[in-house]
mmCIF file of C-alpha atoms and ligand atoms in Angstrom:
data_model
loop_
_atom_site.group_PDB
_atom_site.id
_atom_site.type_symbol
_atom_site.label_atom_id
_atom_site.label_comp_id
_atom_site.label_asym_id
_atom_site.label_seq_id
_atom_site.Cartn_x
_atom_site.Cartn_y
_atom_site.Cartn_z
ATOM 1 C CA UNK A 119 72.641 108.454 141.520
ATOM 2 C CA UNK A 120 75.175 105.657 141.336
ATOM 3 C CA UNK A 121 76.278 104.355 144.714
ATOM 4 C CA UNK A 122 80.003 104.612 145.222
ATOM 5 C CA UNK A 123 82.126 101.890 146.721
ATOM 6 C CA UNK A 124 83.430 104.219 149.440
ATOM 7 C CA UNK A 125 82.164 104.716 152.983
ATOM 8 C CA UNK A 126 78.617 106.068 153.285
ATOM 9 C CA UNK A 127 79.733 108.477 155.999
ATOM 10 C CA UNK A 128 82.286 109.966 153.575
ATOM 11 C CA UNK A 129 80.073 110.108 150.482
ATOM 12 C CA UNK A 130 79.326 113.721 149.633
ATOM 13 C CA UNK A 131 76.407 115.245 147.782
ATOM 14 C CA UNK A 132 76.942 118.591 146.083
ATOM 15 C CA UNK A 133 74.209 121.115 146.798
ATOM 16 C CA UNK A 134 72.913 123.764 144.371
ATOM 17 C CA UNK A 135 75.192 126.380 145.988
ATOM 18 C CA UNK A 136 78.330 124.297 145.354
ATOM 19 C CA UNK A 137 78.824 123.144 148.950
ATOM 20 C CA UNK A 138 79.080 119.441 149.740
ATOM 21 C CA UNK A 139 77.101 117.596 152.415
ATOM 22 C CA UNK A 140 77.927 114.131 153.793
ATOM 23 C CA UNK A 141 75.034 111.911 152.731
ATOM 24 C CA UNK A 142 74.838 109.974 156.018
ATOM 25 C CA UNK A 143 74.730 111.757 159.374
ATOM 26 C CA UNK A 144 73.331 111.622 162.902
ATOM 27 C CA UNK A 145 70.009 113.125 164.019
ATOM 28 C CA UNK A 146 69.596 114.271 167.621
ATOM 29 C CA UNK A 147 65.874 115.060 168.006
ATOM 30 C CA UNK A 148 64.462 114.002 171.383
ATOM 31 C CA UNK A 149 67.912 113.289 172.815
ATOM 32 C CA UNK A 150 68.552 114.821 176.212
ATOM 33 C CA UNK A 151 71.542 117.160 176.295
ATOM 34 C CA UNK A 152 73.697 114.384 177.813
ATOM 35 C CA UNK A 153 72.507 111.833 175.234
ATOM 36 C CA UNK A 154 73.170 114.371 172.470
ATOM 37 C CA UNK A 155 76.753 114.714 173.744
ATOM 38 C CA UNK A 156 77.313 110.949 173.958
ATOM 39 C CA UNK A 157 75.722 110.189 170.592
ATOM 40 C CA UNK A 158 77.571 112.993 168.816
ATOM 41 C CA UNK A 159 80.888 111.742 170.223
ATOM 42 C CA UNK A 160 80.000 108.153 169.269
ATOM 43 C CA UNK A 161 79.029 109.246 165.766
ATOM 44 C CA UNK A 162 82.244 111.184 165.196
ATOM 45 C CA UNK A 163 84.243 108.221 166.514
ATOM 46 C CA UNK A 164 82.380 106.000 164.023
ATOM 47 C CA UNK A 165 83.334 108.275 161.130
ATOM 48 C CA UNK A 166 80.102 110.315 160.903
ATOM 49 C CA UNK A 167 80.801 113.904 159.885
ATOM 50 C CA UNK A 168 77.265 115.329 159.636
ATOM 51 C CA UNK A 169 75.083 116.195 162.664
ATOM 52 C CA UNK A 170 71.466 117.398 162.351
ATOM 53 C CA UNK A 171 70.221 119.400 165.329
ATOM 54 C CA UNK A 172 67.723 122.261 165.795
ATOM 55 C CA UNK A 173 67.104 125.150 168.150
ATOM 56 C CA UNK A 174 63.851 123.402 169.045
ATOM 57 C CA UNK A 175 65.650 120.247 170.232
ATOM 58 C CA UNK A 176 67.179 121.998 173.252
ATOM 59 C CA UNK A 177 70.522 120.255 172.794
ATOM 60 C CA UNK A 178 72.567 122.558 170.548
ATOM 61 C CA UNK A 179 74.931 123.392 173.420
ATOM 62 C CA UNK A 180 75.836 119.763 174.029
ATOM 63 C CA UNK A 181 76.225 119.007 170.338
ATOM 64 C CA UNK A 182 78.585 121.990 170.284
ATOM 65 C CA UNK A 183 80.463 120.701 173.346
ATOM 66 C CA UNK A 184 80.859 117.284 171.718
ATOM 67 C CA UNK A 185 82.195 118.909 168.553
ATOM 68 C CA UNK A 186 84.598 121.105 170.537
ATOM 69 C CA UNK A 187 85.889 118.139 172.554
ATOM 70 C CA UNK A 188 86.356 115.965 169.452
ATOM 71 C CA UNK A 189 88.248 118.796 167.754
ATOM 72 C CA UNK A 190 90.333 119.508 170.883
ATOM 73 C CA UNK A 191 91.247 115.827 171.147
ATOM 74 C CA UNK A 192 92.431 115.805 167.527
ATOM 75 C CA UNK A 193 89.761 113.349 166.365
ATOM 76 C CA UNK A 194 88.447 115.620 163.650
ATOM 77 C CA UNK A 195 88.727 119.225 162.458
ATOM 78 C CA UNK A 196 85.844 121.664 162.415
ATOM 79 C CA UNK A 197 86.129 121.892 158.634
ATOM 80 C CA UNK A 198 85.596 118.149 158.283
ATOM 81 C CA UNK A 199 82.274 118.395 160.094
ATOM 82 C CA UNK A 200 78.928 119.451 158.648
ATOM 83 C CA UNK A 201 76.610 120.926 161.300
ATOM 84 C CA UNK A 202 72.957 121.675 160.577
ATOM 85 C CA UNK A 203 70.609 123.570 162.844
ATOM 86 C CA UNK A 204 67.069 124.817 162.362
ATOM 87 C CA UNK A 205 65.140 127.959 163.213
ATOM 88 C CA UNK A 206 62.326 127.273 165.661
ATOM 89 C CA UNK A 207 58.870 128.382 164.539
ATOM 90 C CA UNK A 208 58.405 130.982 167.280
ATOM 91 C CA UNK A 209 61.450 132.836 165.937
ATOM 92 C CA UNK A 210 60.138 133.312 162.408
ATOM 93 C CA UNK A 211 60.302 136.868 161.045
ATOM 94 C CA UNK A 212 63.275 138.793 159.615
ATOM 95 C CA UNK A 213 64.863 140.304 162.731
ATOM 96 C CA UNK A 214 63.739 137.466 164.965
ATOM 97 C CA UNK A 215 65.355 134.847 162.742
ATOM 98 C CA UNK A 216 68.694 136.655 162.588
ATOM 99 C CA UNK A 217 68.730 137.055 166.378
ATOM 100 C CA UNK A 218 67.852 133.368 166.788
ATOM 101 C CA UNK A 219 70.742 132.346 164.532
ATOM 102 C CA UNK A 220 73.144 134.273 166.753
ATOM 103 C CA UNK A 221 71.729 132.386 169.752
ATOM 104 C CA UNK A 222 72.134 129.042 167.958
ATOM 105 C CA UNK A 223 75.729 129.876 167.013
ATOM 106 C CA UNK A 224 76.464 130.890 170.586
ATOM 107 C CA UNK A 225 74.904 127.636 171.883
ATOM 108 C CA UNK A 226 76.883 125.589 169.383
ATOM 109 C CA UNK A 227 80.093 127.523 170.020
ATOM 110 C CA UNK A 228 80.525 128.035 166.268
ATOM 111 C CA UNK A 229 81.020 131.069 164.046
ATOM 112 C CA UNK A 230 78.927 129.507 161.278
ATOM 113 C CA UNK A 231 76.693 126.525 160.641
ATOM 114 C CA UNK A 232 77.050 124.487 157.478
ATOM 115 C CA UNK A 233 73.301 124.404 156.930
ATOM 116 C CA UNK A 234 70.479 126.423 158.485
ATOM 117 C CA UNK A 235 66.879 125.362 157.886
ATOM 118 C CA UNK A 236 63.448 126.910 158.426
ATOM 119 C CA UNK A 237 62.018 124.097 160.579
ATOM 120 C CA UNK A 238 58.372 124.369 159.457
ATOM 121 C CA UNK A 239 56.642 126.814 157.109
ATOM 122 C CA UNK A 240 53.753 127.438 159.561
ATOM 123 C CA UNK A 241 51.784 128.831 156.656
ATOM 124 C CA UNK A 242 48.956 130.392 158.737
ATOM 125 C CA UNK A 243 51.399 132.795 160.416
ATOM 126 C CA UNK A 244 52.557 134.125 157.038
ATOM 127 C CA UNK A 245 56.132 134.813 158.172
ATOM 128 C CA UNK A 246 58.078 132.380 156.038
ATOM 129 C CA UNK A 247 58.858 134.841 153.221
ATOM 130 C CA UNK A 248 60.420 137.412 155.591
ATOM 131 C CA UNK A 249 62.146 134.558 157.357
ATOM 132 C CA UNK A 250 63.633 133.305 154.084
ATOM 133 C CA UNK A 251 64.911 136.838 153.347
ATOM 134 C CA UNK A 252 66.766 136.664 156.686
ATOM 135 C CA UNK A 253 68.220 133.301 155.680
ATOM 136 C CA UNK A 254 69.568 134.841 152.470
ATOM 137 C CA UNK A 255 71.127 137.667 154.513
ATOM 138 C CA UNK A 256 72.671 135.183 156.949
ATOM 139 C CA UNK A 257 74.252 133.299 154.084
ATOM 140 C CA UNK A 258 75.643 136.534 152.677
ATOM 141 C CA UNK A 259 77.058 137.356 156.134
ATOM 142 C CA UNK A 260 78.803 133.963 156.249
ATOM 143 C CA UNK A 261 76.934 132.757 159.325
ATOM 144 C CA UNK A 262 75.270 129.925 157.388
ATOM 145 C CA UNK A 263 77.208 128.343 154.506
ATOM 146 C CA UNK A 264 74.075 126.797 153.007
ATOM 147 C CA UNK A 265 70.429 127.590 153.642
ATOM 148 C CA UNK A 266 67.360 125.450 153.212
ATOM 149 C CA UNK A 267 63.938 124.551 154.472
ATOM 150 C CA UNK A 268 62.126 121.699 156.145
ATOM 151 C CA UNK A 269 58.554 120.529 155.704
ATOM 152 C CA UNK A 270 57.973 122.896 152.767
ATOM 153 C CA UNK A 271 55.447 122.004 150.055
ATOM 154 C CA UNK A 272 55.183 123.388 146.510
ATOM 155 C CA UNK A 273 53.069 126.489 147.196
ATOM 156 C CA UNK A 274 55.323 127.820 149.972
ATOM 157 C CA UNK A 275 58.447 126.933 147.981
ATOM 158 C CA UNK A 276 57.056 128.968 145.068
ATOM 159 C CA UNK A 277 56.516 131.979 147.333
ATOM 160 C CA UNK A 278 59.961 132.103 148.952
ATOM 161 C CA UNK A 279 61.770 131.510 145.656
ATOM 162 C CA UNK A 280 59.725 134.136 143.826
ATOM 163 C CA UNK A 281 60.303 136.690 146.612
ATOM 164 C CA UNK A 282 64.094 136.285 146.721
ATOM 165 C CA UNK A 283 65.274 134.502 143.587
ATOM 166 C CA UNK A 284 67.064 132.109 145.955
ATOM 167 C CA UNK A 285 66.233 128.404 145.843
ATOM 168 C CA UNK A 286 66.778 126.436 149.075
ATOM 169 C CA UNK A 287 69.691 123.986 148.960
ATOM 170 C CA UNK A 288 67.673 121.261 150.702
ATOM 171 C CA UNK A 289 64.134 120.448 151.796
ATOM 172 C CA UNK A 290 64.082 118.130 154.822
ATOM 173 C CA UNK A 291 60.845 116.129 154.823
ATOM 174 C CA UNK A 292 59.402 113.031 156.470
ATOM 175 C CA UNK A 293 60.448 109.965 154.451
ATOM 176 C CA UNK A 294 60.622 106.309 155.449
ATOM 177 C CA UNK A 295 59.325 103.007 154.106
ATOM 178 C CA UNK A 296 55.554 103.362 154.124
ATOM 179 C CA UNK A 297 55.799 107.096 153.376
ATOM 180 C CA UNK A 298 58.216 107.554 150.511
ATOM 181 C CA UNK A 299 56.894 110.959 149.370
ATOM 182 C CA UNK A 300 57.519 110.484 145.646
ATOM 183 C CA UNK A 301 55.644 113.655 144.630
ATOM 184 C CA UNK A 302 57.461 116.090 146.950
ATOM 185 C CA UNK A 303 60.787 114.453 146.112
ATOM 186 C CA UNK A 304 60.131 114.999 142.394
ATOM 187 C CA UNK A 305 59.096 118.597 143.055
ATOM 188 C CA UNK A 306 62.324 119.187 145.022
ATOM 189 C CA UNK A 307 64.453 117.577 142.286
ATOM 190 C CA UNK A 308 62.751 119.612 139.550
ATOM 191 C CA UNK A 309 63.797 122.777 141.402
ATOM 192 C CA UNK A 310 67.384 121.603 142.039
ATOM 193 C CA UNK A 311 66.676 121.099 145.749
ATOM 194 C CA UNK A 312 68.194 118.039 147.459
ATOM 195 C CA UNK A 313 65.853 116.016 149.649
ATOM 196 C CA UNK A 314 66.719 115.047 153.225
ATOM 197 C CA UNK A 315 64.743 112.290 154.989
ATOM 198 C CA UNK A 316 63.483 112.903 158.525
ATOM 199 C CA UNK A 317 62.317 110.073 160.812
ATOM 200 C CA UNK A 318 64.056 107.802 158.293
ATOM 201 C CA UNK A 319 63.499 104.650 160.356
ATOM 202 C CA UNK A 320 59.753 105.303 160.654
ATOM 203 C CA UNK A 321 57.910 103.471 163.414
ATOM 204 C CA UNK A 322 57.243 99.762 163.823
ATOM 205 C CA UNK A 323 59.069 98.934 160.582
ATOM 206 C CA UNK A 324 61.749 96.671 162.061
ATOM 207 C CA UNK A 325 59.218 93.815 162.252
ATOM 208 C CA UNK A 326 57.904 94.424 158.741
ATOM 209 C CA UNK A 327 58.315 91.088 156.932
ATOM 210 C CA UNK A 328 59.758 92.657 153.751
ATOM 211 C CA UNK A 329 62.413 94.581 155.680
ATOM 212 C CA UNK A 330 63.137 91.764 158.139
ATOM 213 C CA UNK A 331 63.468 89.308 155.244
ATOM 214 C CA UNK A 332 65.922 91.506 153.347
ATOM 215 C CA UNK A 333 67.896 92.095 156.573
ATOM 216 C CA UNK A 334 68.173 88.323 157.100
ATOM 217 C CA UNK A 335 69.334 87.830 153.490
ATOM 218 C CA UNK A 336 72.180 90.320 153.970
ATOM 219 C CA UNK A 337 72.948 89.399 157.571
ATOM 220 C CA UNK A 338 72.385 92.991 158.756
ATOM 221 C CA UNK A 339 69.810 94.732 160.973
ATOM 222 C CA UNK A 340 66.470 96.086 159.721
ATOM 223 C CA UNK A 341 67.699 99.602 160.592
ATOM 224 C CA UNK A 342 70.740 99.120 158.342
ATOM 225 C CA UNK A 343 68.487 97.943 155.495
ATOM 226 C CA UNK A 344 66.296 101.031 155.848
ATOM 227 C CA UNK A 345 69.336 103.341 155.907
ATOM 228 C CA UNK A 346 70.620 101.684 152.702
ATOM 229 C CA UNK A 347 67.185 102.196 151.105
ATOM 230 C CA UNK A 348 67.540 105.956 151.681
ATOM 231 C CA UNK A 349 71.165 106.079 150.492
ATOM 232 C CA UNK A 350 70.434 104.046 147.355
ATOM 233 C CA UNK A 351 67.910 106.680 146.277
ATOM 234 C CA UNK A 352 70.261 109.630 146.743
ATOM 235 C CA UNK A 353 68.474 110.842 149.869
ATOM 236 C CA UNK A 354 70.414 112.568 152.659
ATOM 237 C CA UNK A 355 69.730 110.692 155.901
ATOM 238 C CA UNK A 356 70.605 111.046 159.617
ATOM 239 C CA UNK A 357 69.180 108.296 161.827
ATOM 240 C CA UNK A 358 69.029 109.045 165.532
ATOM 241 C CA UNK A 359 70.016 106.796 168.419
ATOM 242 C CA UNK A 360 70.800 107.449 172.058
ATOM 243 C CA UNK A 361 72.711 104.169 172.147
ATOM 244 C CA UNK A 362 76.382 104.482 171.081
ATOM 245 C CA UNK A 363 76.444 100.909 169.725
ATOM 246 C CA UNK A 364 73.423 101.586 167.534
ATOM 247 C CA UNK A 365 74.959 104.916 166.434
ATOM 248 C CA UNK A 366 78.000 102.930 165.245
ATOM 249 C CA UNK A 367 75.813 100.245 163.653
ATOM 250 C CA UNK A 368 73.878 102.881 161.707
ATOM 251 C CA UNK A 369 77.160 104.216 160.286
ATOM 252 C CA UNK A 370 78.333 100.733 159.351
ATOM 253 C CA UNK A 371 76.358 100.169 156.157
ATOM 254 C CA UNK A 372 79.141 99.708 153.626
ATOM 255 C CA UNK A 373 79.303 95.932 153.583
ATOM 256 C CA UNK A 374 76.175 95.320 151.516
ATOM 257 C CA UNK A 375 74.035 96.816 148.733
ATOM 258 C CA UNK A 376 70.311 96.422 148.054
ATOM 259 C CA UNK A 377 69.243 95.120 144.669
ATOM 260 C CA UNK A 378 66.796 97.109 142.509
ATOM 261 C CA UNK A 379 64.112 94.540 143.391
ATOM 262 C CA UNK A 380 64.780 94.950 147.113
ATOM 263 C CA UNK A 381 64.609 98.755 146.869
ATOM 264 C CA UNK A 382 61.308 98.510 144.984
ATOM 265 C CA UNK A 383 59.887 95.970 147.443
ATOM 266 C CA UNK A 384 60.635 98.330 150.354
ATOM 267 C CA UNK A 385 59.128 101.291 148.478
ATOM 268 C CA UNK A 386 55.980 99.226 147.874
ATOM 269 C CA UNK A 387 55.354 99.238 151.640
ATOM 270 C CA UNK A 388 53.627 102.562 150.797
ATOM 271 C CA UNK A 389 50.710 100.395 149.654
ATOM 272 C CA UNK A 390 50.498 98.271 152.818
ATOM 273 C CA UNK A 391 47.894 99.890 155.090
ATOM 274 C CA UNK A 392 49.428 98.266 158.171
ATOM 275 C CA UNK A 393 52.673 100.214 157.713
ATOM 276 C CA UNK A 394 51.792 103.148 155.438
ATOM 277 C CA UNK A 395 51.488 106.784 156.451
ATOM 278 C CA UNK A 396 53.100 109.584 158.390
ATOM 279 C CA UNK A 397 54.624 109.267 161.851
ATOM 280 C CA UNK A 398 54.831 113.069 162.278
ATOM 281 C CA UNK A 399 52.773 116.195 161.622
ATOM 282 C CA UNK A 400 51.349 117.202 158.258
ATOM 283 C CA UNK A 401 53.228 120.392 157.234
ATOM 284 C CA UNK A 402 50.096 121.809 155.586
ATOM 285 C CA UNK A 403 48.237 121.852 158.897
ATOM 286 C CA UNK A 404 50.796 121.420 161.685
ATOM 287 C CA UNK A 405 51.298 124.501 163.846
ATOM 288 C CA UNK A 406 53.890 123.904 166.573
ATOM 289 C CA UNK A 407 54.910 126.692 168.926
ATOM 290 C CA UNK A 408 53.520 130.142 169.579
ATOM 291 C CA UNK A 409 53.958 133.036 167.174
ATOM 292 C CA UNK A 410 55.565 136.222 168.382
ATOM 293 C CA UNK A 411 53.133 139.080 168.897
HETATM 294 N N1 NAP B 542 62.646 118.623 160.327
HETATM 295 C C1 NAP B 542 61.791 117.979 161.070
HETATM 296 O O1 NAP B 542 60.640 118.405 161.249
HETATM 297 C C2 NAP B 542 62.213 116.697 161.738
HETATM 298 C C3 NAP B 542 61.269 115.881 162.358
HETATM 299 C C4 NAP B 542 61.706 114.684 162.920
HETATM 300 C C5 NAP B 542 63.047 114.334 162.847
HETATM 301 N N2 NAP B 542 63.956 115.168 162.250
HETATM 302 C C6 NAP B 542 65.388 114.814 162.153
HETATM 303 O O2 NAP B 542 65.518 113.467 161.682
HETATM 304 C C7 NAP B 542 66.289 112.740 162.637
HETATM 305 C C8 NAP B 542 65.935 111.277 162.649
HETATM 306 O O3 NAP B 542 64.541 111.093 162.873
HETATM 307 P P1 NAP B 542 63.918 110.627 164.270
HETATM 308 O O4 NAP B 542 64.767 111.162 165.356
HETATM 309 O O5 NAP B 542 62.473 110.971 164.266
HETATM 310 O O6 NAP B 542 63.998 109.064 164.317
HETATM 311 P P2 NAP B 542 64.622 107.850 163.477
HETATM 312 O O7 NAP B 542 66.075 108.080 163.253
HETATM 313 O O8 NAP B 542 63.760 107.577 162.315
HETATM 314 O O9 NAP B 542 64.422 106.672 164.522
HETATM 315 C C9 NAP B 542 64.909 106.783 165.851
HETATM 316 C C10 NAP B 542 64.408 105.573 166.632
HETATM 317 O O10 NAP B 542 64.990 104.375 166.094
HETATM 318 C C11 NAP B 542 65.714 103.695 167.111
HETATM 319 N N3 NAP B 542 66.933 103.171 166.481
HETATM 320 C C12 NAP B 542 67.923 103.883 165.881
HETATM 321 N N4 NAP B 542 68.864 103.074 165.374
HETATM 322 C C13 NAP B 542 68.462 101.806 165.649
HETATM 323 C C14 NAP B 542 69.017 100.525 165.377
HETATM 324 N N5 NAP B 542 70.163 100.390 164.701
HETATM 325 N N6 NAP B 542 68.339 99.437 165.829
HETATM 326 C C15 NAP B 542 67.175 99.563 166.500
HETATM 327 N N7 NAP B 542 66.604 100.745 166.788
HETATM 328 C C16 NAP B 542 67.245 101.866 166.356
HETATM 329 C C17 NAP B 542 66.014 104.734 168.167
HETATM 330 O O11 NAP B 542 66.075 104.123 169.444
HETATM 331 P P3 NAP B 542 67.402 104.244 170.387
HETATM 332 O O12 NAP B 542 67.684 105.711 170.565
HETATM 333 O O13 NAP B 542 67.002 103.548 171.641
HETATM 334 O O14 NAP B 542 68.492 103.516 169.622
HETATM 335 C C18 NAP B 542 64.777 105.630 168.075
HETATM 336 O O15 NAP B 542 63.713 105.083 168.812
HETATM 337 C C19 NAP B 542 65.978 113.481 163.946
HETATM 338 O O16 NAP B 542 66.816 113.091 165.019
HETATM 339 C C20 NAP B 542 66.109 114.888 163.497
HETATM 340 O O17 NAP B 542 67.472 115.242 163.361
HETATM 341 C C21 NAP B 542 63.549 116.330 161.697
#
């Protein structure tokens, strides 16, 4: 993908269903409801139009309140915003998923979300195929404009696509310097699925000498360098911060571009044992939550 000269918060990526998603957004995992409100307002004020929440984050209602207040104050229209939420694992299953979407929409105060994701496959429970069928139905009902998955790997992608003939629009997976996930990204691209990066800033990377050196060269922060690394590779990215100034800083990444050599040097952190590896659970083995009876 060629980087445009426009604002990263306004750059759109077209998904396989024809809908467009702003490439740079705000993530709200681990934010308290009040922090989620403040950060969402700060993000919208900074020009961010894409918010990534989840039923499991416990802050959908305050993201929704922030959206409603920003719309009521004339800062933005609902149609300009792109709101993602995710189905929590415990709600997997056909009927359960559809009921959970209604709860999410009620929490958010919206009649539809722009993107709804299966949060984790939780392969041992064996519910992800029925769950995906519910996602297809929700899209047909207009309650989710686009549907996708998170933390899916090739075998479970094969199963849901074969069962429905519907390919997810996105797969949201852990990606940051030190864990660039080339193989799953290629698998997604081969299927026409766009990749979203979760935990994009990783952990402990701000002091990494490669990243700190590139940040000093450009006169920007290490976080801004990492965000540019994601954008330069066509990844959809939504850094999280509870601090309104850092929310604005993370949206302010238009004044510089990484060179090919700088992008490659950051990707090569995958080979540095001090910084390489996951910061979150392995989707093949992680089981979060309790299945319904
Ligand atoms: N699908 C999944 O399974 C999954 C899993 C994890 C995350 N996600 C999504 O991905 C989003 C982002 O990932 P994440 O929340 O794990 O974390 P992240 O965005 O990679 O990093 C957040 C951390 O970086 C700090 N930070 C942010 N901007 C900074 C800046 N400019 N300078 C210095 N420090 C900065 C934040 O601290 P302060 O708050 O103090 O600024 C926070 O500690 C989530 O919020 C969520 O939407 C999805």
